[in-house]
Coordinates of C-alpha atoms and ligand atoms in Angstrom, one line a residue:
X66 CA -81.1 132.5 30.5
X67 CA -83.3 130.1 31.8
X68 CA -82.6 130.1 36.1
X69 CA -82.2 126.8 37.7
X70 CA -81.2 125.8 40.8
X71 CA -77.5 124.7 41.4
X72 CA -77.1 120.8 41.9
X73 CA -73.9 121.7 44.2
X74 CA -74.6 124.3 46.3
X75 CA -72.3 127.6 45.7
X76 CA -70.6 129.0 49.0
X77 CA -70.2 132.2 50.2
X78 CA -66.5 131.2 50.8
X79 CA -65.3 127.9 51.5
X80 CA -62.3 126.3 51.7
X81 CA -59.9 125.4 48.7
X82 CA -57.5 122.9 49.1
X83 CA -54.8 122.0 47.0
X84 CA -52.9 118.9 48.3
X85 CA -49.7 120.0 49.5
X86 CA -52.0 120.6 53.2
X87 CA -52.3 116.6 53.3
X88 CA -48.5 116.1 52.4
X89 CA -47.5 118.2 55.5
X90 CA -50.3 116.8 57.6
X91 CA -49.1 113.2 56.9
X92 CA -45.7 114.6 57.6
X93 CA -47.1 115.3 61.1
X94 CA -48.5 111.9 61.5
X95 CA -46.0 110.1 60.3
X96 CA -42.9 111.9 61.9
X97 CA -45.6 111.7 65.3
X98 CA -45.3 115.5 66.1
X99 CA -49.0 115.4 66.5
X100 CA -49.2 118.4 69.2
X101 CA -48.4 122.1 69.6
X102 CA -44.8 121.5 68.4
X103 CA -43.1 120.6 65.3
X104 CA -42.1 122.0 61.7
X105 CA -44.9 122.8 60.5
X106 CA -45.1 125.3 63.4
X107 CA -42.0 126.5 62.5
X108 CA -41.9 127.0 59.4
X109 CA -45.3 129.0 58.8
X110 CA -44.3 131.2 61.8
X111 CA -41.0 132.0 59.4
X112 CA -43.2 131.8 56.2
X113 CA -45.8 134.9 57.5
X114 CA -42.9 136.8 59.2
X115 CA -41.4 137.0 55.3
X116 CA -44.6 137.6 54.0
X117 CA -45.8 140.2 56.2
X118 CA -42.9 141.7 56.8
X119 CA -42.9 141.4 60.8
X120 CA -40.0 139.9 62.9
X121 CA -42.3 137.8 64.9
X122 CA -45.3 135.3 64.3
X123 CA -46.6 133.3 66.7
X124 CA -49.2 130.3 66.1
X125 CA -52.8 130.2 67.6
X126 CA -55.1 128.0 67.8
X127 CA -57.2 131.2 66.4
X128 CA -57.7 134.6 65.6
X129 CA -59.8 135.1 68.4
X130 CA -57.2 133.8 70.6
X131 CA -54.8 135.9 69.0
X132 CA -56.6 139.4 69.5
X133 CA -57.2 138.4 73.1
X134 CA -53.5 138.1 73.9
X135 CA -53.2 141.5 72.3
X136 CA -55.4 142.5 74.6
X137 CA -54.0 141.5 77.4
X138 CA -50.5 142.9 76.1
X139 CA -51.7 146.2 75.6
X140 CA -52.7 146.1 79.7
X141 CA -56.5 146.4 79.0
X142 CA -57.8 146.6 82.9
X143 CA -61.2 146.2 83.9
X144 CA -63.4 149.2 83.2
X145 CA -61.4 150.5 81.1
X146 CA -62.5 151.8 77.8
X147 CA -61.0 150.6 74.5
X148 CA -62.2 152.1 70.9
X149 CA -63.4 149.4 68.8
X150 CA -64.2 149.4 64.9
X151 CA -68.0 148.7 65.2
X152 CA -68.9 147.3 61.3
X153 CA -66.8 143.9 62.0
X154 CA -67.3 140.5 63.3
X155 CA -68.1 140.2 67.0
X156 CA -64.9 138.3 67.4
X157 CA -62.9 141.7 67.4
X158 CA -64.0 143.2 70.6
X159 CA -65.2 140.4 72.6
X160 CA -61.5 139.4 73.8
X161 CA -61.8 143.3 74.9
X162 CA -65.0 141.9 77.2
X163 CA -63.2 139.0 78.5
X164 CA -60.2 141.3 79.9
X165 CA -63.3 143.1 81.5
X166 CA -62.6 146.3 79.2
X167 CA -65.8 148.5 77.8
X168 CA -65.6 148.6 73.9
X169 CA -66.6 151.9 72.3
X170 CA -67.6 151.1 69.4
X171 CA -66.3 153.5 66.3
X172 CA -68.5 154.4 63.2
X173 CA -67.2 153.6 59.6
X174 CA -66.6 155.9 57.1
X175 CA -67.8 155.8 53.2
X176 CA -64.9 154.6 51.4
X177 CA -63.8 151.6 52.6
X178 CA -66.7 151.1 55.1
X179 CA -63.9 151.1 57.9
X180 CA -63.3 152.6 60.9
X181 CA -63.7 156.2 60.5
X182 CA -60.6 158.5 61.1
X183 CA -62.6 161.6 61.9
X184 CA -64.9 159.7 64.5
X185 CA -61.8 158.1 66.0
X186 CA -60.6 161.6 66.3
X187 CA -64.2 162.6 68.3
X188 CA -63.6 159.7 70.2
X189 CA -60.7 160.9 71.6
X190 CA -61.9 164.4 72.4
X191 CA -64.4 162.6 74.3
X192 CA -62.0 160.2 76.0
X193 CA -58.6 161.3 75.8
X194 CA -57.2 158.6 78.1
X195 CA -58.2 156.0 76.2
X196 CA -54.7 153.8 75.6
X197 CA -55.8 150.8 73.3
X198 CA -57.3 151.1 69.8
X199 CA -58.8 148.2 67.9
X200 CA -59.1 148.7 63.8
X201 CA -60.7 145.7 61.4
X202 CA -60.0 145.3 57.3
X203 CA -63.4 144.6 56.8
X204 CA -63.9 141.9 54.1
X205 CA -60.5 142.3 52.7
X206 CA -60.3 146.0 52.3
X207 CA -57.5 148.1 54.4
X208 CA -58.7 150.6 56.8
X209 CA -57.3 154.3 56.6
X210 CA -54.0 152.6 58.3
X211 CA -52.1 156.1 57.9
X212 CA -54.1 158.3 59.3
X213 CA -55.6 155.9 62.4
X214 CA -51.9 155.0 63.6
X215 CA -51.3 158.4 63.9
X216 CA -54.1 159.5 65.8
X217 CA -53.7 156.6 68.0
X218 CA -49.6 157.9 68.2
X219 CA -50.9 161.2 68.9
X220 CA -52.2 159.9 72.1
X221 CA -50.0 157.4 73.3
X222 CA -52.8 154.8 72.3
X223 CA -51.9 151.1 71.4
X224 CA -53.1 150.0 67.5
X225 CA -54.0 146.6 67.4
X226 CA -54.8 145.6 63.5
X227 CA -57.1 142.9 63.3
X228 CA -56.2 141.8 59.7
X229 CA -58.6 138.2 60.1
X230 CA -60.5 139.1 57.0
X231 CA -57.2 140.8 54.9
X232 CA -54.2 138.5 55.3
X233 CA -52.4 139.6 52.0
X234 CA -54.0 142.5 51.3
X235 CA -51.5 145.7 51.0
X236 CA -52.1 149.7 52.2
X237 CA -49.1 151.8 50.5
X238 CA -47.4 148.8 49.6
X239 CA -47.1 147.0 53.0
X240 CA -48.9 144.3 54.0
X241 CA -52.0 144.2 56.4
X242 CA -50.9 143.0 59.4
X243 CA -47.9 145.4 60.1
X244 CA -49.5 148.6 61.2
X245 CA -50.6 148.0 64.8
X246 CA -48.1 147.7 67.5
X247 CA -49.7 144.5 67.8
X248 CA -51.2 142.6 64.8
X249 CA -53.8 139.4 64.1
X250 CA -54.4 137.1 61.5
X251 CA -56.6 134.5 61.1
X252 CA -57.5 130.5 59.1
X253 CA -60.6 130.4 60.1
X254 CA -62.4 127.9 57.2
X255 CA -63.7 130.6 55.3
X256 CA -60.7 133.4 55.2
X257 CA -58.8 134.0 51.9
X258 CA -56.5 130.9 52.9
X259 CA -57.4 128.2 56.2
X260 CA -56.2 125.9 58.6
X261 CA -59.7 124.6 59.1
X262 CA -58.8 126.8 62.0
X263 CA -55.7 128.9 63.2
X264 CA -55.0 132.4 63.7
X265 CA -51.0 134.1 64.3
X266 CA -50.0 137.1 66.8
X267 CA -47.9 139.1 64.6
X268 CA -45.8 141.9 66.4
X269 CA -42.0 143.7 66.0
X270 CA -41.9 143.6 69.1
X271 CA -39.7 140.7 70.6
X272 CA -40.6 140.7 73.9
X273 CA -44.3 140.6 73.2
X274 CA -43.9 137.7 71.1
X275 CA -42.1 135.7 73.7
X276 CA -45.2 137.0 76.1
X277 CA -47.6 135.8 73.6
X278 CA -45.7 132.4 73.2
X279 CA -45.7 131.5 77.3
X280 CA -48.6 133.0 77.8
X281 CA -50.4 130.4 75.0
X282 CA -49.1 127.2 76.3
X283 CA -50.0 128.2 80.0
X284 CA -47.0 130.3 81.1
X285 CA -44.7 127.7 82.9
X286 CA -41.7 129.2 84.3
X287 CA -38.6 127.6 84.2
X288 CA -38.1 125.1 86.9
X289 CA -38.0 121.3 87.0
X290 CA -42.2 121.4 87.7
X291 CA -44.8 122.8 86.6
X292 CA -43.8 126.3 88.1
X293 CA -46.9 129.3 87.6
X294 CA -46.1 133.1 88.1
X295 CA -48.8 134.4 85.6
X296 CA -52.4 133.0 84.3
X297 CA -51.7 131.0 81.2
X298 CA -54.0 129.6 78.1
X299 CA -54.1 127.2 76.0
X300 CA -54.1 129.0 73.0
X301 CA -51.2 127.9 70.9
X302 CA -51.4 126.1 67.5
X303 CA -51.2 122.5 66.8
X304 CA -48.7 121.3 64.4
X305 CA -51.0 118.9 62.1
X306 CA -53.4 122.5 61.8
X307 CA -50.2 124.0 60.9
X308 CA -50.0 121.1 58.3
X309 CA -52.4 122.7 56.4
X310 CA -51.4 126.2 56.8
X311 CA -48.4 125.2 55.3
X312 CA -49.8 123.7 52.3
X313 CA -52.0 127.0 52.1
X314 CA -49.6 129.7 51.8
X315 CA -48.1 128.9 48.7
X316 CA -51.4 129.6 47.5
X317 CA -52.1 133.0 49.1
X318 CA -51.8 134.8 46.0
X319 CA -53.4 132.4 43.5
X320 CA -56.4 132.7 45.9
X321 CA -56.6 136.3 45.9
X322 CA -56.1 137.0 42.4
X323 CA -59.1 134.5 41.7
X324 CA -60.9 136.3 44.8
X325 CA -60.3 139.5 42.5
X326 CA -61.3 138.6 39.2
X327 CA -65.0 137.4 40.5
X328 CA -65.1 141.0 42.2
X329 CA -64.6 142.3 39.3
X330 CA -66.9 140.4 37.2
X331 CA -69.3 141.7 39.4
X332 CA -68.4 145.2 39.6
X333 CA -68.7 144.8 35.3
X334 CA -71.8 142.9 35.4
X335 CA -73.9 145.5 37.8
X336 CA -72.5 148.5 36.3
X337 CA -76.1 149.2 34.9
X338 CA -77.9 148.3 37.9
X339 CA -78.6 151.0 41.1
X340 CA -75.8 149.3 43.4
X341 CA -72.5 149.6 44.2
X342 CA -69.5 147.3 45.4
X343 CA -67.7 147.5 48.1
X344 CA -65.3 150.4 47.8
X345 CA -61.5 150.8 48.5
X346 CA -59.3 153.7 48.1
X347 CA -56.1 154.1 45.5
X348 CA -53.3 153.6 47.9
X349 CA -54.6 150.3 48.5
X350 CA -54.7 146.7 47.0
X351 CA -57.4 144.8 49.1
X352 CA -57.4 140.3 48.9
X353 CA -61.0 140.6 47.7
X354 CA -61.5 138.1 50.4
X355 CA -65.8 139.0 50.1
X356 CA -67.5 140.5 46.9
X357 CA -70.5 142.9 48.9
X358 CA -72.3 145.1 47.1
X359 CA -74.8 147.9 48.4
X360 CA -78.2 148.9 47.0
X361 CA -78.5 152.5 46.3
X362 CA -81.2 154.5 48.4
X363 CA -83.4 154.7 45.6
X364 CA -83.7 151.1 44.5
X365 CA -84.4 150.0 48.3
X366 CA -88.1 148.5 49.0
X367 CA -89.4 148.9 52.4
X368 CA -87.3 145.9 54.6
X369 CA -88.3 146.1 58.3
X370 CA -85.9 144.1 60.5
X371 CA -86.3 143.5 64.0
X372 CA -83.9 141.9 66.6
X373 CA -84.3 137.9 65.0
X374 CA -86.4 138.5 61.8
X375 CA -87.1 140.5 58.9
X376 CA -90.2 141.3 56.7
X377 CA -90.3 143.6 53.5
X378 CA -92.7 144.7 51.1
X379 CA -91.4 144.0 47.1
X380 CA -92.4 146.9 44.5
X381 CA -91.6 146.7 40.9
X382 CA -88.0 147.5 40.6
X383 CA -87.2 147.8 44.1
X384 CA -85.7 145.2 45.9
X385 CA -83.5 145.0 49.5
X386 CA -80.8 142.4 50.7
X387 CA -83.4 140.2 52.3
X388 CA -84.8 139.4 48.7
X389 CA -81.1 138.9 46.9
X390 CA -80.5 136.3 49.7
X391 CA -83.7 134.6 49.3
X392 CA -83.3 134.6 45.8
X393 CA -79.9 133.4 46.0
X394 CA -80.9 130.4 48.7
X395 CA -83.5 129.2 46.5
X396 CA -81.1 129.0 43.8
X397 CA -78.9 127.1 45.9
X398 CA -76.4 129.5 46.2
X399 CA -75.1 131.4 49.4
X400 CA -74.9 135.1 50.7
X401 CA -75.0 136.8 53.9
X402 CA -75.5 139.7 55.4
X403 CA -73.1 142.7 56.1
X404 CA -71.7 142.0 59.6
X405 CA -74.7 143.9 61.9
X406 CA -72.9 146.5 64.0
X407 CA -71.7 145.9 67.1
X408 CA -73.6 149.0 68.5
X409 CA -76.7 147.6 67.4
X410 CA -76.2 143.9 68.8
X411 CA -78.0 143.4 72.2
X412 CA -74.8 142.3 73.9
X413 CA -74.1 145.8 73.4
X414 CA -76.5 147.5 74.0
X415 CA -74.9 149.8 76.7
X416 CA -71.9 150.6 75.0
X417 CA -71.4 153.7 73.3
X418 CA -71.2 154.6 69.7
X419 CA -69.2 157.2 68.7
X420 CA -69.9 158.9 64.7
X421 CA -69.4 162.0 62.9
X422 CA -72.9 163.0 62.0
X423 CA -74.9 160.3 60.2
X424 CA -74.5 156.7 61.3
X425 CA -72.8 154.6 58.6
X426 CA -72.6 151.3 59.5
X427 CA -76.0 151.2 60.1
X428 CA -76.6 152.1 56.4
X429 CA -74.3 149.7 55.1
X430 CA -76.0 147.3 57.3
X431 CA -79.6 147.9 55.7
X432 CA -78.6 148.3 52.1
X433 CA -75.6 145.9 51.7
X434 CA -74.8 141.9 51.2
X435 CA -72.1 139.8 51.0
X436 CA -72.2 137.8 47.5
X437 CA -71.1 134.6 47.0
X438 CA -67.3 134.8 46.4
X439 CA -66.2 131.2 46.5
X440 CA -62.9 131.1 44.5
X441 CA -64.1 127.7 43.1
X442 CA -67.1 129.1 41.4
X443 CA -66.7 129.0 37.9
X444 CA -67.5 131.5 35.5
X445 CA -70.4 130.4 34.4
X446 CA -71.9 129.4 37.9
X447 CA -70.7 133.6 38.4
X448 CA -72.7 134.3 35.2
X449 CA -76.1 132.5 36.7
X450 CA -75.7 134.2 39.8
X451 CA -75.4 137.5 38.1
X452 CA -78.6 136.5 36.2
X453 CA -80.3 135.8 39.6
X454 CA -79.4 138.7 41.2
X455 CA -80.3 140.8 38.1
X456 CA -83.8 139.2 38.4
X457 CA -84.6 141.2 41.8
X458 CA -84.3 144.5 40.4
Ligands
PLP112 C1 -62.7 135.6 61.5 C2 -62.4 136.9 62.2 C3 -61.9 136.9 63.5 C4 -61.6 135.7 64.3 O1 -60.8 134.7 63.8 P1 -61.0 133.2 64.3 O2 -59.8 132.6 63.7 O3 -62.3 132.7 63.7 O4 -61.0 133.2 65.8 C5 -61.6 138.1 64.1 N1 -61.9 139.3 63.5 C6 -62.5 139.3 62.3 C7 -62.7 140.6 61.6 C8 -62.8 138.1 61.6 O5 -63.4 138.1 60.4

């Protein structure tokens, strides 16, 4: 097969609309419910309850916004220590920063390249007191849900799930989304299903969710004026966003099952190569949301990276992430690195990092990528990259 560049460029993951979002969007318009109230609102809110199973689901203008009202909820003081999963996207532990909390960031284990049970575990040896605990799906794939909730039960400690990345995806048959005291979602424009942006506070907790819902549209008591008694955010969800939500969810599971079969055609098509995908356990089924695959030891080329730049030295056979991305940009197409730890991001830089012996994410970091995994790729646009990526080894 003769490799030429794309004419459209191929996306790591963009969005895939479908219609119906512009139907309830108009809706909006037309019916002039154009702000942070209507039925669009309402009707995802009841929509993800069913879904995920939860009795309450509250709109957010995003899952940032969402994770730092959980936050808050949990009663995260200032200097207070909160474990964190540390192979994730800053936005997990930052709202942990902005409550003046100290992540701790914990190391990920091998097969599912999340948080690490027996390094939460240490954690706690090391800081017992510790009351709030932060766990990421990373790219779609449930953590070790059944064993972190009941560490963190075992100490009294608060789970929130940060399910942004694995909205859909189930652990034992339930839904992502459900195993924290407190929960997050997110529709951020490149997540299995968008908004363009979005996020929902998920909890069965009914008092938290009415919490959650004051607290986002700037907690006003209620008096004839604008009465205050606690700080307040504007963090709730508008109803034209909620437009294309709306339209979305119908979709969830056509998008994950096409999310699925283009992991799978890569896990076939590199079966021969010296790399492995990224791995999930049996009692699991994960929404695919990114294909990532990583490069086994011995196939890795010298890659040097330092803070904002990277060099490496190509050897016959040997290749490194940094020459699968190249390869793929010059093709037109679009990957990206695995998330870099948050304990090696300068930000954190005085934050501890808690692991069992070796350091995993670290690992994963230097030897994995995220592949392109746009669900509107077709198969034979899959087939070239497969030839492309085939071409650094
Ligand atoms: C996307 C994402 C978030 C943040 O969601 P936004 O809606 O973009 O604020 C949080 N955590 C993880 C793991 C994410 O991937």
């Amino acid at each position: 097969m003769k490799l030429v560049p794309f004419k459209e460029k191929i996306y790591l993951s963009s969005p895939t609309m479908h219609g119906d979002e512009f139907t309830y969007m108009e809706e909006a318009y037309k019916t002039n419910w154009m702000s942070t109230v209507g039925a669009n609102i309402d009707a995802i809110e009841l929509s993800v309850e069913e879904k995920i199973g939860c009795k309450h689901a509250v709109g957010l203008s995003c899952g940032t916004s969402a994770i730092h009202l959980a936050v808050k909820l949990a009663g995260v003081k200032a200097g207070e220590r909160v474990f964190c999963s540390d192979l994730t996207f800053a936005a997990s532990v930052n709202p942990v920063v902005y409550e003046g909390g100290i992540p701790i960031f914990i190391d990920s284990e091998r097969e599912t390249w999340n948080m690490d049970p027996q390094a939460l575990k240490k954690a706690f040896k090391l800081y017992s007191d510790v009351k709030v605990v932060i766990v990421a799906n990373l790219y779609g794939t449930p953590a070790k849900l059944d064993e972190i909730r009941e560490i963190c039960d075992c100490h009294n400690a608060i789970l929130i799930e940060d399910a942004a990345e694995s909205f859909g995806a189930t652990y034992k048959g339930k839904q992502t989304g459900s195993f924290g005291q407190y929960n997050i979602i997110s529709f951020n424009g490149n997540k299995i299903i968008t908004g363009s942006s979005g996020g929902m506070f998920l909890t069965d907790d009914e008092e938290a969710a009415v919490k959650v819902k004051k607290w986002s549209t700037q907690s006003r008591e209620n008096a004839p004026w604008y009465q205050h008694e606690e700080l307040g955010y504007n963090y709730r969800m508008s109803n034209v966003i909620a437009g294309v939500v709306r339209g979305q969810l119908t979709y969830l599971e056509e998008h994950i099952e096409k999310k699925k079969a283009i992991y799978m055609k890569y896990k076939e098509a590199f079966k021969d190569l010296p790399v492995t995908m990224n791995p999930y356990t049996n009692d699991c089924e994960p929404n695919f949301w990114l294909s990532c695959m990583l490069i086994d030891e011995s196939a890795m080329c010298k890659q040097i990276r330092t803070e904002n730049n990277v060099t490496y030295e190509s050897n016959n056979g040997k290749t490194c992430p940094s020459i699968i991305l190249e390869t793929l940009d010059k093709y037109n197409a679009e990957g990206r690195p695995i998330w870099k730890p948050m304990h090696m991001q300068p930000i954190y830089a005085g934050n501890e990092f808690v692991s069992v012996n070796e350091d995993v994410g670290a690992d994963i970091f230097e030897r994995g990528l995220c592949l392109p995994s746009d669900i509107k790729m077709t198969e034979e646009e899959q087939d070239k990259i497969i030839e492309m990526i085939k071409s650094c080894f």
